[in-house]
mmCIF file with all atom_site columns, C-alpha atoms in Angstrom:
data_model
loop_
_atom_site.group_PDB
_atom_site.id
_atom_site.type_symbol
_atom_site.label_atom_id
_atom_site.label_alt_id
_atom_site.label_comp_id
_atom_site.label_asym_id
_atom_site.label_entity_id
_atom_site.label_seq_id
_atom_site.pdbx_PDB_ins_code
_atom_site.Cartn_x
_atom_site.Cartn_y
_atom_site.Cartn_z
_atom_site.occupancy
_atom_site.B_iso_or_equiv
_atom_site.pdbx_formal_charge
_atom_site.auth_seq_id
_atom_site.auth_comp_id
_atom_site.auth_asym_id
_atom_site.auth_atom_id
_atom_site.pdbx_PDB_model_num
ATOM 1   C CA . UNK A 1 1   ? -1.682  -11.459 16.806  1.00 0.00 ? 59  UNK A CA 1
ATOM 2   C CA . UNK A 1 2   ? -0.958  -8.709  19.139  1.00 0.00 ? 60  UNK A CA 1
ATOM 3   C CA . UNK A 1 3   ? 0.764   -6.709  15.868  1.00 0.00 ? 61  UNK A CA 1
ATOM 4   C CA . UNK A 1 4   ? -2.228  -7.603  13.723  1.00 0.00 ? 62  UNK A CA 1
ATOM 5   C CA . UNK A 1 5   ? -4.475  -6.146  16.493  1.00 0.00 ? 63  UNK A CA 1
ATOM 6   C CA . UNK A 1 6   ? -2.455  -3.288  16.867  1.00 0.00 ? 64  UNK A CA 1
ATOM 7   C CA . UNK A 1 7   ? -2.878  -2.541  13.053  1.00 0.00 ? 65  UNK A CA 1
ATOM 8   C CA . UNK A 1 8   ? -6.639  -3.025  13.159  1.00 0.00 ? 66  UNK A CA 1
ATOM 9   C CA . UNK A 1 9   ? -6.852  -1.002  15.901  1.00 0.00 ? 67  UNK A CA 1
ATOM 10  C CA . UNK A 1 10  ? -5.156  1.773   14.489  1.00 0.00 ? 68  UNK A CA 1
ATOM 11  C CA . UNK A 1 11  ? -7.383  1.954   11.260  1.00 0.00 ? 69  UNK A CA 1
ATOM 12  C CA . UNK A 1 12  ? -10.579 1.989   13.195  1.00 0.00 ? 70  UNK A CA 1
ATOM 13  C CA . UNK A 1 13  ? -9.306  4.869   14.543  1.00 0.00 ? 71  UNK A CA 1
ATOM 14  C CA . UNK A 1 14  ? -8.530  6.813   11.221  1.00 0.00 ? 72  UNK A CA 1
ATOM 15  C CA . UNK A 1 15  ? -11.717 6.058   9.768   1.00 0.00 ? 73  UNK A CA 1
ATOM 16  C CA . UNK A 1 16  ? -13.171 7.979   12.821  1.00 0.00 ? 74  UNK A CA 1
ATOM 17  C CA . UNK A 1 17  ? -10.920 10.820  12.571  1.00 0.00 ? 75  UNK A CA 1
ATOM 18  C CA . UNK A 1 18  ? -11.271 10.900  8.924   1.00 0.00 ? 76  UNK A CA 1
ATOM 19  C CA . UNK A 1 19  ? -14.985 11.269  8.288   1.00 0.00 ? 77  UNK A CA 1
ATOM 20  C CA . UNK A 1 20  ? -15.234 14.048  10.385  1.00 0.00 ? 78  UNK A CA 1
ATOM 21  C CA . UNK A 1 21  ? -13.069 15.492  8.073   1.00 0.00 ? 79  UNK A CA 1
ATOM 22  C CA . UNK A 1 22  ? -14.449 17.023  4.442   1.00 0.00 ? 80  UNK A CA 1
ATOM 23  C CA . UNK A 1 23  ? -11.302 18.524  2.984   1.00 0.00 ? 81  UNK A CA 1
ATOM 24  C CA . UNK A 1 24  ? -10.782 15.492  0.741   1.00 0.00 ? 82  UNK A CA 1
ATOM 25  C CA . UNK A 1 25  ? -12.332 13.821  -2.302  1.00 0.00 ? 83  UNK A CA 1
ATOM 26  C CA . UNK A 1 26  ? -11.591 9.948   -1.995  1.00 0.00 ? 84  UNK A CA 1
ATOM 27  C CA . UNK A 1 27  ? -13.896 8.371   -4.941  1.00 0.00 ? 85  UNK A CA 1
ATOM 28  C CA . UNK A 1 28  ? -11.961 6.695   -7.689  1.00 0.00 ? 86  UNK A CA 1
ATOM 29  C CA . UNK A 1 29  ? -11.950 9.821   -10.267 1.00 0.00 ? 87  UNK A CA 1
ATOM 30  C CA . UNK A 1 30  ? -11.015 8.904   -14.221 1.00 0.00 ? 88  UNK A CA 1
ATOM 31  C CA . UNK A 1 31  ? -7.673  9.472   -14.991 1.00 0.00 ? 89  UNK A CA 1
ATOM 32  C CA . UNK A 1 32  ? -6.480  9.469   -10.717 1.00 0.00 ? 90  UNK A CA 1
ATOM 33  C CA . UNK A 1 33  ? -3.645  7.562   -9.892  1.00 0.00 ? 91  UNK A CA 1
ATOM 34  C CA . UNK A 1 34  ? -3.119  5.505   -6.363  1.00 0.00 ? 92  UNK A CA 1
ATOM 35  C CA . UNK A 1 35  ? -0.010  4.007   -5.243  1.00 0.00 ? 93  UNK A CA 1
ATOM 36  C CA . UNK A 1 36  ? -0.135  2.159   -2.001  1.00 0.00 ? 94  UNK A CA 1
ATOM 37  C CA . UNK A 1 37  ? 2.507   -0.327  -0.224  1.00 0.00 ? 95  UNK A CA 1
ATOM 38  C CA . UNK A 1 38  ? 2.918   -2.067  2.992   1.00 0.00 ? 96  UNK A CA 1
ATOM 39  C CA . UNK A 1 39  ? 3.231   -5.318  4.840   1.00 0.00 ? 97  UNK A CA 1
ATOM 40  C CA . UNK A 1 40  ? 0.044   -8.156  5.202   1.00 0.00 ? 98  UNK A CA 1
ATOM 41  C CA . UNK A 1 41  ? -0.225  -11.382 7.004   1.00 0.00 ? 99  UNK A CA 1
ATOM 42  C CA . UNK A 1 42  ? -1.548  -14.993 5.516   1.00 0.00 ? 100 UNK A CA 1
ATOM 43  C CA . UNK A 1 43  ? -2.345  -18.498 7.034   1.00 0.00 ? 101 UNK A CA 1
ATOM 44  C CA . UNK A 1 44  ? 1.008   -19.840 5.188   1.00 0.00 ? 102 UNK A CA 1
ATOM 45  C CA . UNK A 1 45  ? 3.191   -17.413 7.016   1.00 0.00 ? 103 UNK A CA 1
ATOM 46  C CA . UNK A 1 46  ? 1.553   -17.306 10.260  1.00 0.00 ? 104 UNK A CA 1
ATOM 47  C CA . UNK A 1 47  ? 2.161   -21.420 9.941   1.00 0.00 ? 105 UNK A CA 1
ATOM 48  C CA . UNK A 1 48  ? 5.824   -21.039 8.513   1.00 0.00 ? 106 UNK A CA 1
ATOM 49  C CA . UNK A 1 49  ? 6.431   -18.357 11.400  1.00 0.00 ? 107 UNK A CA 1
ATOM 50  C CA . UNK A 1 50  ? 5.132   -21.063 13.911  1.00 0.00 ? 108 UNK A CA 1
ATOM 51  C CA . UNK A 1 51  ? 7.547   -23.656 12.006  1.00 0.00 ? 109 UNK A CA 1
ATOM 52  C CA . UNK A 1 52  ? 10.223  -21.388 12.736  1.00 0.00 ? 110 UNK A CA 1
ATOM 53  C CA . UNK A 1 53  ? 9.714   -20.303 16.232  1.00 0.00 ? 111 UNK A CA 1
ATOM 54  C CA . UNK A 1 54  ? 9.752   -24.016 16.767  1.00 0.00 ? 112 UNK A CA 1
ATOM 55  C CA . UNK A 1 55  ? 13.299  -24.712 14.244  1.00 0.00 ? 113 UNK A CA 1
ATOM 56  C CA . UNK A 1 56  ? 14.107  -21.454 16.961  1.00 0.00 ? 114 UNK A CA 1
ATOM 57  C CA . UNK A 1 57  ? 14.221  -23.644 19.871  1.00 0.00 ? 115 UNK A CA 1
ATOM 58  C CA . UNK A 1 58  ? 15.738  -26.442 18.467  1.00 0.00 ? 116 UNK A CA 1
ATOM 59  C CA . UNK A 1 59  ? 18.886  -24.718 17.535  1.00 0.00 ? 117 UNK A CA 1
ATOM 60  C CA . UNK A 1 60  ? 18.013  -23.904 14.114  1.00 0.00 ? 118 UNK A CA 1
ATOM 61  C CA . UNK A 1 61  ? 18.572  -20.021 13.065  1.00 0.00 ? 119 UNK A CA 1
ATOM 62  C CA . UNK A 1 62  ? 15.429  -18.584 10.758  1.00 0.00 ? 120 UNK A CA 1
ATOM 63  C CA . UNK A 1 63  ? 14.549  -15.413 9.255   1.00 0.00 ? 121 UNK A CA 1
ATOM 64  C CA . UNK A 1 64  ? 10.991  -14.874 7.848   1.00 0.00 ? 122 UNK A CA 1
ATOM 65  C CA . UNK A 1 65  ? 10.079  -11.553 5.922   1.00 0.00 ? 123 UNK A CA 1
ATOM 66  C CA . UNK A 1 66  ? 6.051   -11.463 5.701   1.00 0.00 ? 124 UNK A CA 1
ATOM 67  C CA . UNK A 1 67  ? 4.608   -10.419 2.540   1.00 0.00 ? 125 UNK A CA 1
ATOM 68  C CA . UNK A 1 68  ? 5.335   -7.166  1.690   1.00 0.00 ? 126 UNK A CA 1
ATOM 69  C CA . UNK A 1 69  ? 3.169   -5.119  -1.234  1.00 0.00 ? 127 UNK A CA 1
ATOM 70  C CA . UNK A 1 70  ? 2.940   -3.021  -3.757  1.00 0.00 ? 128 UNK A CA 1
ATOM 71  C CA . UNK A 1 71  ? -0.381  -1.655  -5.801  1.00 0.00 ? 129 UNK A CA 1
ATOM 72  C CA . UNK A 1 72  ? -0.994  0.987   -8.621  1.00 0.00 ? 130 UNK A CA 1
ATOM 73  C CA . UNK A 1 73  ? -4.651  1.638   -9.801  1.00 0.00 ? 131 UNK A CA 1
ATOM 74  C CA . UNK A 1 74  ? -5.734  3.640   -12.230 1.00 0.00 ? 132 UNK A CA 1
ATOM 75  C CA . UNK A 1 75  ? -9.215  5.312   -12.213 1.00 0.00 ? 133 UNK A CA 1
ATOM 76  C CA . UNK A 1 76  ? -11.255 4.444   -15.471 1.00 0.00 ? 134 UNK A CA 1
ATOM 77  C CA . UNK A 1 77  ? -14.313 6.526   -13.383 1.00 0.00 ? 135 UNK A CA 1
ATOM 78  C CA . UNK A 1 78  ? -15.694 7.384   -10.136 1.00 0.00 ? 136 UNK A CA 1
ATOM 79  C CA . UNK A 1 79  ? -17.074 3.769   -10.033 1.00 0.00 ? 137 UNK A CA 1
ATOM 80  C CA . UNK A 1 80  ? -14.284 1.429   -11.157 1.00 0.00 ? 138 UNK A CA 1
ATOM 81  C CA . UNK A 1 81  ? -10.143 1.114   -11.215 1.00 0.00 ? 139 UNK A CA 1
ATOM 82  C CA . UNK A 1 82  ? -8.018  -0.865  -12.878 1.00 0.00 ? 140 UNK A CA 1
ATOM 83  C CA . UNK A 1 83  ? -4.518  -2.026  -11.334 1.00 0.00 ? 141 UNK A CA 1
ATOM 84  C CA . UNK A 1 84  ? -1.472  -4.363  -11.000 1.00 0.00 ? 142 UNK A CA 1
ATOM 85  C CA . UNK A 1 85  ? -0.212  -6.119  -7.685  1.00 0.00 ? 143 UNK A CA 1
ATOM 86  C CA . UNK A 1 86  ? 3.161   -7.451  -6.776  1.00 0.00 ? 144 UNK A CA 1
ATOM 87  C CA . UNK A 1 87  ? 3.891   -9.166  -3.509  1.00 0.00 ? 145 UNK A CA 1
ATOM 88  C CA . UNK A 1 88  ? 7.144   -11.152 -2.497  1.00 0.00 ? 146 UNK A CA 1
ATOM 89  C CA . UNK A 1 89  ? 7.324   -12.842 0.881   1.00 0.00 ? 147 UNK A CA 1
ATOM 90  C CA . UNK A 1 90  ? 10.122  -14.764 2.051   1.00 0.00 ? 148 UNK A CA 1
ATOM 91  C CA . UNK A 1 91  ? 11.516  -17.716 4.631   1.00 0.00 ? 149 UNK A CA 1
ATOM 92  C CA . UNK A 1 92  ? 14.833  -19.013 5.486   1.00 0.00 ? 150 UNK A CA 1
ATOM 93  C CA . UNK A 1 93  ? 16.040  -21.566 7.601   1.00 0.00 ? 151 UNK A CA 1
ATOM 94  C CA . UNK A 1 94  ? 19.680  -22.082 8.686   1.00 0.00 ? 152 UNK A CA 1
ATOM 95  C CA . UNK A 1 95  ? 22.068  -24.811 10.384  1.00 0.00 ? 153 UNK A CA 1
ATOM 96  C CA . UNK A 1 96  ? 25.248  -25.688 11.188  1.00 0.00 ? 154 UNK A CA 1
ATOM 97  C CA . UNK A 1 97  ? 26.865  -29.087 12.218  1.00 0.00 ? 155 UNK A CA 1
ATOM 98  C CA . UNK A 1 98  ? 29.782  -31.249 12.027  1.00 0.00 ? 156 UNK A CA 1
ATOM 99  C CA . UNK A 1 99  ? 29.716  -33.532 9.352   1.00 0.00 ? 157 UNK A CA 1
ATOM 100 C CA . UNK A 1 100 ? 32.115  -36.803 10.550  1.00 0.00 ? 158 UNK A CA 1
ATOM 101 C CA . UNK A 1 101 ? 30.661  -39.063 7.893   1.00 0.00 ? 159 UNK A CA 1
ATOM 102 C CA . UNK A 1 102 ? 32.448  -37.580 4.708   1.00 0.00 ? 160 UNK A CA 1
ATOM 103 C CA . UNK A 1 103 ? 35.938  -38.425 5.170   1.00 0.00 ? 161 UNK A CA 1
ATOM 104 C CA . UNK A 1 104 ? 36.965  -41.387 7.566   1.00 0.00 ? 162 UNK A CA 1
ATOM 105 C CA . UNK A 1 105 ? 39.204  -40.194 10.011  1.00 0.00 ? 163 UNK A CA 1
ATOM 106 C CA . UNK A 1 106 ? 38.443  -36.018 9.345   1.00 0.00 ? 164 UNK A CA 1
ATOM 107 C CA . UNK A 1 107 ? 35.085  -33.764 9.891   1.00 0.00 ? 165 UNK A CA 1
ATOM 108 C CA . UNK A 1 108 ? 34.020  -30.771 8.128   1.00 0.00 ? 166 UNK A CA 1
ATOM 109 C CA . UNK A 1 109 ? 31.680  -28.230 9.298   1.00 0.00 ? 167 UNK A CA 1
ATOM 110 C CA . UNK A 1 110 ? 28.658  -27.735 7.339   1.00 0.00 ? 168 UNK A CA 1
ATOM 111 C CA . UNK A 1 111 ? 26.390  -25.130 6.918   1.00 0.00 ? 169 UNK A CA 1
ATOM 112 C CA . UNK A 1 112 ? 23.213  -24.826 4.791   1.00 0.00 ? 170 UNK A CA 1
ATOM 113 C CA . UNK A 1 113 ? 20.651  -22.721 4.178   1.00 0.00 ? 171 UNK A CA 1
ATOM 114 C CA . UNK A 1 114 ? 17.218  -23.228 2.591   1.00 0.00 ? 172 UNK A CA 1
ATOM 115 C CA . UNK A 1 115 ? 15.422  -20.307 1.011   1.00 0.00 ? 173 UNK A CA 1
ATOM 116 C CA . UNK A 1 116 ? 11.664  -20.302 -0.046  1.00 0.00 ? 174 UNK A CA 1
ATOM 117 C CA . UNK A 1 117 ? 10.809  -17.148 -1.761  1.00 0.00 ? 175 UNK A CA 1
ATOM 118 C CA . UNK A 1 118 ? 6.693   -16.413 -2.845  1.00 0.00 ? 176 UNK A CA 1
ATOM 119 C CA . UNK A 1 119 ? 6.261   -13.978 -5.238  1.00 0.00 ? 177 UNK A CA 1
ATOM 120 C CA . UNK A 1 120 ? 2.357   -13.175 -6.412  1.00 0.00 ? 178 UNK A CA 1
ATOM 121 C CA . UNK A 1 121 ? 2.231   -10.915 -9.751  1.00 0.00 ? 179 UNK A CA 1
ATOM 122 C CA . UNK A 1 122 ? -1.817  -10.109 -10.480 1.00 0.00 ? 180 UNK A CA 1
ATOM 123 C CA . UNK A 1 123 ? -4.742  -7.709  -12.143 1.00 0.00 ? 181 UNK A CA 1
ATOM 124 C CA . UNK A 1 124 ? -7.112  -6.493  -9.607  1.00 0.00 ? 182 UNK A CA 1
ATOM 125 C CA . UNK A 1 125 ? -10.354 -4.785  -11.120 1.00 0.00 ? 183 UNK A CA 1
ATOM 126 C CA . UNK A 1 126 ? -11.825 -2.577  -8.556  1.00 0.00 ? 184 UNK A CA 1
ATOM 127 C CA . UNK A 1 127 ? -15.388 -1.656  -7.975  1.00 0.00 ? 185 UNK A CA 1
ATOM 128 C CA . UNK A 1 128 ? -15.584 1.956   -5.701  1.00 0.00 ? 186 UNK A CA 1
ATOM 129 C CA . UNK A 1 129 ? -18.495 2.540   -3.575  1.00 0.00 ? 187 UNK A CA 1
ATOM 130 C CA . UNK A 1 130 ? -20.049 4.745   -0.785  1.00 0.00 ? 188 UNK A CA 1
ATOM 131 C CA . UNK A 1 131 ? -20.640 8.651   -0.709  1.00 0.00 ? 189 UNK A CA 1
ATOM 132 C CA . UNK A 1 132 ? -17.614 9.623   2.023   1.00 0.00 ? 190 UNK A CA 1
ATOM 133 C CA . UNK A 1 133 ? -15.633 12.313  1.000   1.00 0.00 ? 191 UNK A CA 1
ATOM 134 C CA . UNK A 1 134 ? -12.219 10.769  2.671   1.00 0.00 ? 192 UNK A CA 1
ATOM 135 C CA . UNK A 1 135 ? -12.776 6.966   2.389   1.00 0.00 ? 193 UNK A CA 1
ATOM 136 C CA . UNK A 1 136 ? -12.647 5.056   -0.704  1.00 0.00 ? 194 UNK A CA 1
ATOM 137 C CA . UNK A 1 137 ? -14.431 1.441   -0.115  1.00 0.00 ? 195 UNK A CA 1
ATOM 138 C CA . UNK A 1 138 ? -14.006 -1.278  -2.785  1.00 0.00 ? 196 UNK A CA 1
ATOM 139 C CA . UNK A 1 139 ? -14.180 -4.977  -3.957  1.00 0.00 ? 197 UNK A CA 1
ATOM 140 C CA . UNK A 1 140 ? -13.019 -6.929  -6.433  1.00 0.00 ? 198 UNK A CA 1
ATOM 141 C CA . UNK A 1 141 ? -10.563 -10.289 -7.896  1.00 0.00 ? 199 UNK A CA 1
ATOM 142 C CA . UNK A 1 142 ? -7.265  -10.038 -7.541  1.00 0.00 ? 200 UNK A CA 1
ATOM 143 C CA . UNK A 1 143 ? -5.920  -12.343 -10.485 1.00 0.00 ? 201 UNK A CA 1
ATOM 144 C CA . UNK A 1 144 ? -2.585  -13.564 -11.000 1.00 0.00 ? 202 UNK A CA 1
ATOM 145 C CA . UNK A 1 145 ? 0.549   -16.104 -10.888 1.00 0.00 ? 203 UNK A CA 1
ATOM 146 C CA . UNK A 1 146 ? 2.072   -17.007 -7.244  1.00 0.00 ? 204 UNK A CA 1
ATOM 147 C CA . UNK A 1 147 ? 5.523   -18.120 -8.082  1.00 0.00 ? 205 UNK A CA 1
ATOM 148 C CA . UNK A 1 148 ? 7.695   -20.364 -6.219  1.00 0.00 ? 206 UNK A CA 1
ATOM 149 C CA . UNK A 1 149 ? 11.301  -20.734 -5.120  1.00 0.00 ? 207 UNK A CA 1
ATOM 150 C CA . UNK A 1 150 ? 13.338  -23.073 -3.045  1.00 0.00 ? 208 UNK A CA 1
ATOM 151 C CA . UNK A 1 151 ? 17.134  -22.359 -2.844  1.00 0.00 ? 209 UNK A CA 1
ATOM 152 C CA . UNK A 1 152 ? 19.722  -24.139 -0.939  1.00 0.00 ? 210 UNK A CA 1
ATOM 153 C CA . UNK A 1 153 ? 23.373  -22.494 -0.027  1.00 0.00 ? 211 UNK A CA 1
ATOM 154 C CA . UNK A 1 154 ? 26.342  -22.720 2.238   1.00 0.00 ? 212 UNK A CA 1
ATOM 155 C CA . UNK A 1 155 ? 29.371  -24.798 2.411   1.00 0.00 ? 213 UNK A CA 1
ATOM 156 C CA . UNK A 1 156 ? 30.460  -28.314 2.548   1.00 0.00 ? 214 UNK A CA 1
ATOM 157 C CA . UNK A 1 157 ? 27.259  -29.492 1.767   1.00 0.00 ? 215 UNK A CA 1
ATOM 158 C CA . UNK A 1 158 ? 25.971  -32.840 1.617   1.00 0.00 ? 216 UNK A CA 1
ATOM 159 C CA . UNK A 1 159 ? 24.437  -33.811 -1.549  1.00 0.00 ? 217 UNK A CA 1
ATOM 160 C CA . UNK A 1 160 ? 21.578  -34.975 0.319   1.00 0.00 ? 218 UNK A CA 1
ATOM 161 C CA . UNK A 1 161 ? 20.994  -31.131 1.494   1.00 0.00 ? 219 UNK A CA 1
ATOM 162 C CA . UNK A 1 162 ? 21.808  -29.915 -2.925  1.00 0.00 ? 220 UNK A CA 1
ATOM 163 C CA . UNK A 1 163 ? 19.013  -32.299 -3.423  1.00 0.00 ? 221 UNK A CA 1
ATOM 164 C CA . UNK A 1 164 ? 16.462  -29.920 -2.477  1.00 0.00 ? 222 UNK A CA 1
ATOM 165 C CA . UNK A 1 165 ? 17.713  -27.151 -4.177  1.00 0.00 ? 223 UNK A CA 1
ATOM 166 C CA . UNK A 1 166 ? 14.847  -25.840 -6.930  1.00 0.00 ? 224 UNK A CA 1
ATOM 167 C CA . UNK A 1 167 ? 12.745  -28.858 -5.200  1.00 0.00 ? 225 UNK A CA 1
ATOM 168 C CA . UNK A 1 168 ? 9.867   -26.832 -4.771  1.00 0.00 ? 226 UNK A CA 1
ATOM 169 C CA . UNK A 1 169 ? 10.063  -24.353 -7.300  1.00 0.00 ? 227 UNK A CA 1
ATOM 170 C CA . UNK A 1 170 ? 6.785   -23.960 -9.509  1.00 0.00 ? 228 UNK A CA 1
ATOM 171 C CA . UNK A 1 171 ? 3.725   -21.422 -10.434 1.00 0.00 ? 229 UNK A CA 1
ATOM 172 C CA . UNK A 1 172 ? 0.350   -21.967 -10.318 1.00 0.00 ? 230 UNK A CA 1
ATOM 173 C CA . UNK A 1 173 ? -2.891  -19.579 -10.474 1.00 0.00 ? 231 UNK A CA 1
ATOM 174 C CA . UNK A 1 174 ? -3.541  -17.310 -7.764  1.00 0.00 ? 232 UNK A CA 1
ATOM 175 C CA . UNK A 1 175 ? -7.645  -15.615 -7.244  1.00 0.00 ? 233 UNK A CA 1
ATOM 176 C CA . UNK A 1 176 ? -8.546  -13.747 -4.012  1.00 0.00 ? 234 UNK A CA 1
ATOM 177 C CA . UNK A 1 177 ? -11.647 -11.785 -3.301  1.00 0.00 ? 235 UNK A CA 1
ATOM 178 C CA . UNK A 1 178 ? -10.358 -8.449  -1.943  1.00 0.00 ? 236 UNK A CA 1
ATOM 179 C CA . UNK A 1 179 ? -12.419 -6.168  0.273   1.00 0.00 ? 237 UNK A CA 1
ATOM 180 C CA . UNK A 1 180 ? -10.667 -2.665  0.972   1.00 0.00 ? 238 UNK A CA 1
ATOM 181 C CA . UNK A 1 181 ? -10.824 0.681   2.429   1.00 0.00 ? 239 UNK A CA 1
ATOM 182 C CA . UNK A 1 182 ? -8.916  3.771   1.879   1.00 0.00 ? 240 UNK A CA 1
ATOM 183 C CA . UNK A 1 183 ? -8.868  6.548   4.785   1.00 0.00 ? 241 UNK A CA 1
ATOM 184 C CA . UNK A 1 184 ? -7.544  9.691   3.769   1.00 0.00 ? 242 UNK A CA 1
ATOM 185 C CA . UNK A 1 185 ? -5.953  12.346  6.459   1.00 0.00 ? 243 UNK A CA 1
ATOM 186 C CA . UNK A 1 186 ? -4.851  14.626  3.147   1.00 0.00 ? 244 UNK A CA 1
ATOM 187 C CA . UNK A 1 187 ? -5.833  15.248  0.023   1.00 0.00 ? 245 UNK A CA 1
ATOM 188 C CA . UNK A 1 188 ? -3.140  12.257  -1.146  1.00 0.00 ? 246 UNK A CA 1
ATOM 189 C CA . UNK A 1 189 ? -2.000  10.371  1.693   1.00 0.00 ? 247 UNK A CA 1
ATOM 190 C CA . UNK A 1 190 ? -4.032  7.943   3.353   1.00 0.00 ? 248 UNK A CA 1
ATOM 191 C CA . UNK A 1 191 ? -4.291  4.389   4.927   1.00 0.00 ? 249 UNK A CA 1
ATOM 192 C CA . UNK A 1 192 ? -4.764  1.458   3.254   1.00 0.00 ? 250 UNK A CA 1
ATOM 193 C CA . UNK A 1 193 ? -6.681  -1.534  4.445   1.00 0.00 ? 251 UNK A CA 1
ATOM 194 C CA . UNK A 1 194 ? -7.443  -4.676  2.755   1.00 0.00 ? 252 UNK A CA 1
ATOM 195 C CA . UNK A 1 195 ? -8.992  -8.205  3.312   1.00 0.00 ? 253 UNK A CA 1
ATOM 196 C CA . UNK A 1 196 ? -8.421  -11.056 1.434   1.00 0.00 ? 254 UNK A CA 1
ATOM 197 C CA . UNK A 1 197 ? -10.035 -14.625 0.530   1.00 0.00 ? 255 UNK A CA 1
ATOM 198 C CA . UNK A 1 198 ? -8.563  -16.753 -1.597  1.00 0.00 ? 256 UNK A CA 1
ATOM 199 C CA . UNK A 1 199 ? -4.811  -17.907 -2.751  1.00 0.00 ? 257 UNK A CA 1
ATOM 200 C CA . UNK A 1 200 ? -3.399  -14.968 -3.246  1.00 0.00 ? 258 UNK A CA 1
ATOM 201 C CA . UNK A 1 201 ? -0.794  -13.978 -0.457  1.00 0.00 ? 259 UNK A CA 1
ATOM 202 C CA . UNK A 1 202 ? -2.214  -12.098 2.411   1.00 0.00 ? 260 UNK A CA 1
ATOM 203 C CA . UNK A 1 203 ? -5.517  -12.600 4.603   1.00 0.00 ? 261 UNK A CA 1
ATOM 204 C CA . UNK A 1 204 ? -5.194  -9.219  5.574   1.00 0.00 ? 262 UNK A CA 1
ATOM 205 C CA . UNK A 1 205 ? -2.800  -6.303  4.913   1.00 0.00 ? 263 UNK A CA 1
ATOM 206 C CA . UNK A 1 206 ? -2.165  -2.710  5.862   1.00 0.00 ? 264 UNK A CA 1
ATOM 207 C CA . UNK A 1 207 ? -0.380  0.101   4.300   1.00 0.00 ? 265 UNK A CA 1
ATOM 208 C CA . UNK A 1 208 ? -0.080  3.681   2.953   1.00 0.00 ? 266 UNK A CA 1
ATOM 209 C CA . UNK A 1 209 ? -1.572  4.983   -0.216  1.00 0.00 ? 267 UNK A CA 1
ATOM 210 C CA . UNK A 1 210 ? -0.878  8.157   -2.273  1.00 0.00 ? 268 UNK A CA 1
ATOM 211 C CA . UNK A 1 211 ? -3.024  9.086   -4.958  1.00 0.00 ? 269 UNK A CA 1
ATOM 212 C CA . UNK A 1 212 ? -2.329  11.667  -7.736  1.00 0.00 ? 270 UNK A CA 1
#
């Protein structure tokens, strides 16, 4: 939370500096390009993050990579935009034991690893709005696929463990209502900001954007 605050705390304070500033044009012009990319944070990973801090403590090793993003819109006017989304986000739990049970008499050491990997493909139609000359507001759907993987490695495994390999793999329709800001410093770089309600992958995010 302290990150997310940091983050939120940080765009306030571009907006401010940014519409004192009239050097830049940030409607959504026909034919303008925007490219933005950063990191975001949703309820699943905030609750797999808590899974593993508590995996953490009981000896089991975890990794969690929160979802990271990538946009291009395309202005069709000053009004609306038309884009593509791709996020991946990904969690991994690890152990390592001695495994007596195999063989009678001999013990193996066995390791194993389980992957889950989210990756969220999607349309997002933007509507543009407000008169400031270095933000760009807008709304819209984000509409796409959230796909799922599960993959479990390492050695000597127990074919208990292979059992949930691909266990949880799957895709299923993904909608989120986004509400977003851009706050220009240039006249093409800028901060992105976006909230989002819905299934798609992030509650909130934060980025940088480059238009052309």
């Amino acid at each position: 939370m302290k990150k997310l605050s940091t983050c939120l705390l940080a765009f306030v304070l571009l907006i401010a500096f940014s519409t004192n500033s009239n050097e830049a044009k940030a409607q959504s012009n026909e034919g303008e390009v925007v490219i933005s990319a950063g990191v975001g944070w949703g309820i699943l990973h905030g609750l797999l993050t808590a899974l593993g801090e508590g995996a953490d403590q009981a000896g089991i090793e975890n990794k969690a990579v929160p979802p990271i993003f990538a946009h291009i819109d395309y202005g069709i006017n000053e009004g609306f935009s038309i884009g593509g989304a791709y996020t991946v986000a990904q969690y991994t739990f690890g152990d390592t034991w001695i495994d007596s049970t195999t063989t009678p008499g001999n013990s193996t050491i066995e390791n194993v690893e389980l992957q889950i990997r989210r990756t969220n493909i999607a349309v997002r139609p933007l509507f543009h709005f407000g008169n400031g000359e270095t933000m760009d507001l807008y709304a819209g759907p984000r509409i796409g696929v959230t796909m799922w993987n599960t993959e479990v490695t390492g050695s000597n495994l127990d074919p208990a463990d292979q059992d949930y390999d691909g266990l949880g793999d799957g895709t299923n329709f993904a909608v989120q209502a986004l509400f977003g800001a851009r706050a220009y410093i240039t006249d093409n770089i800028g901060a992105n900001f976006e909230v989002g309600l819905g299934t798609a992958p992030y509650f909130v995010a934060f980025g940088l954007a480059a238009r052309f």
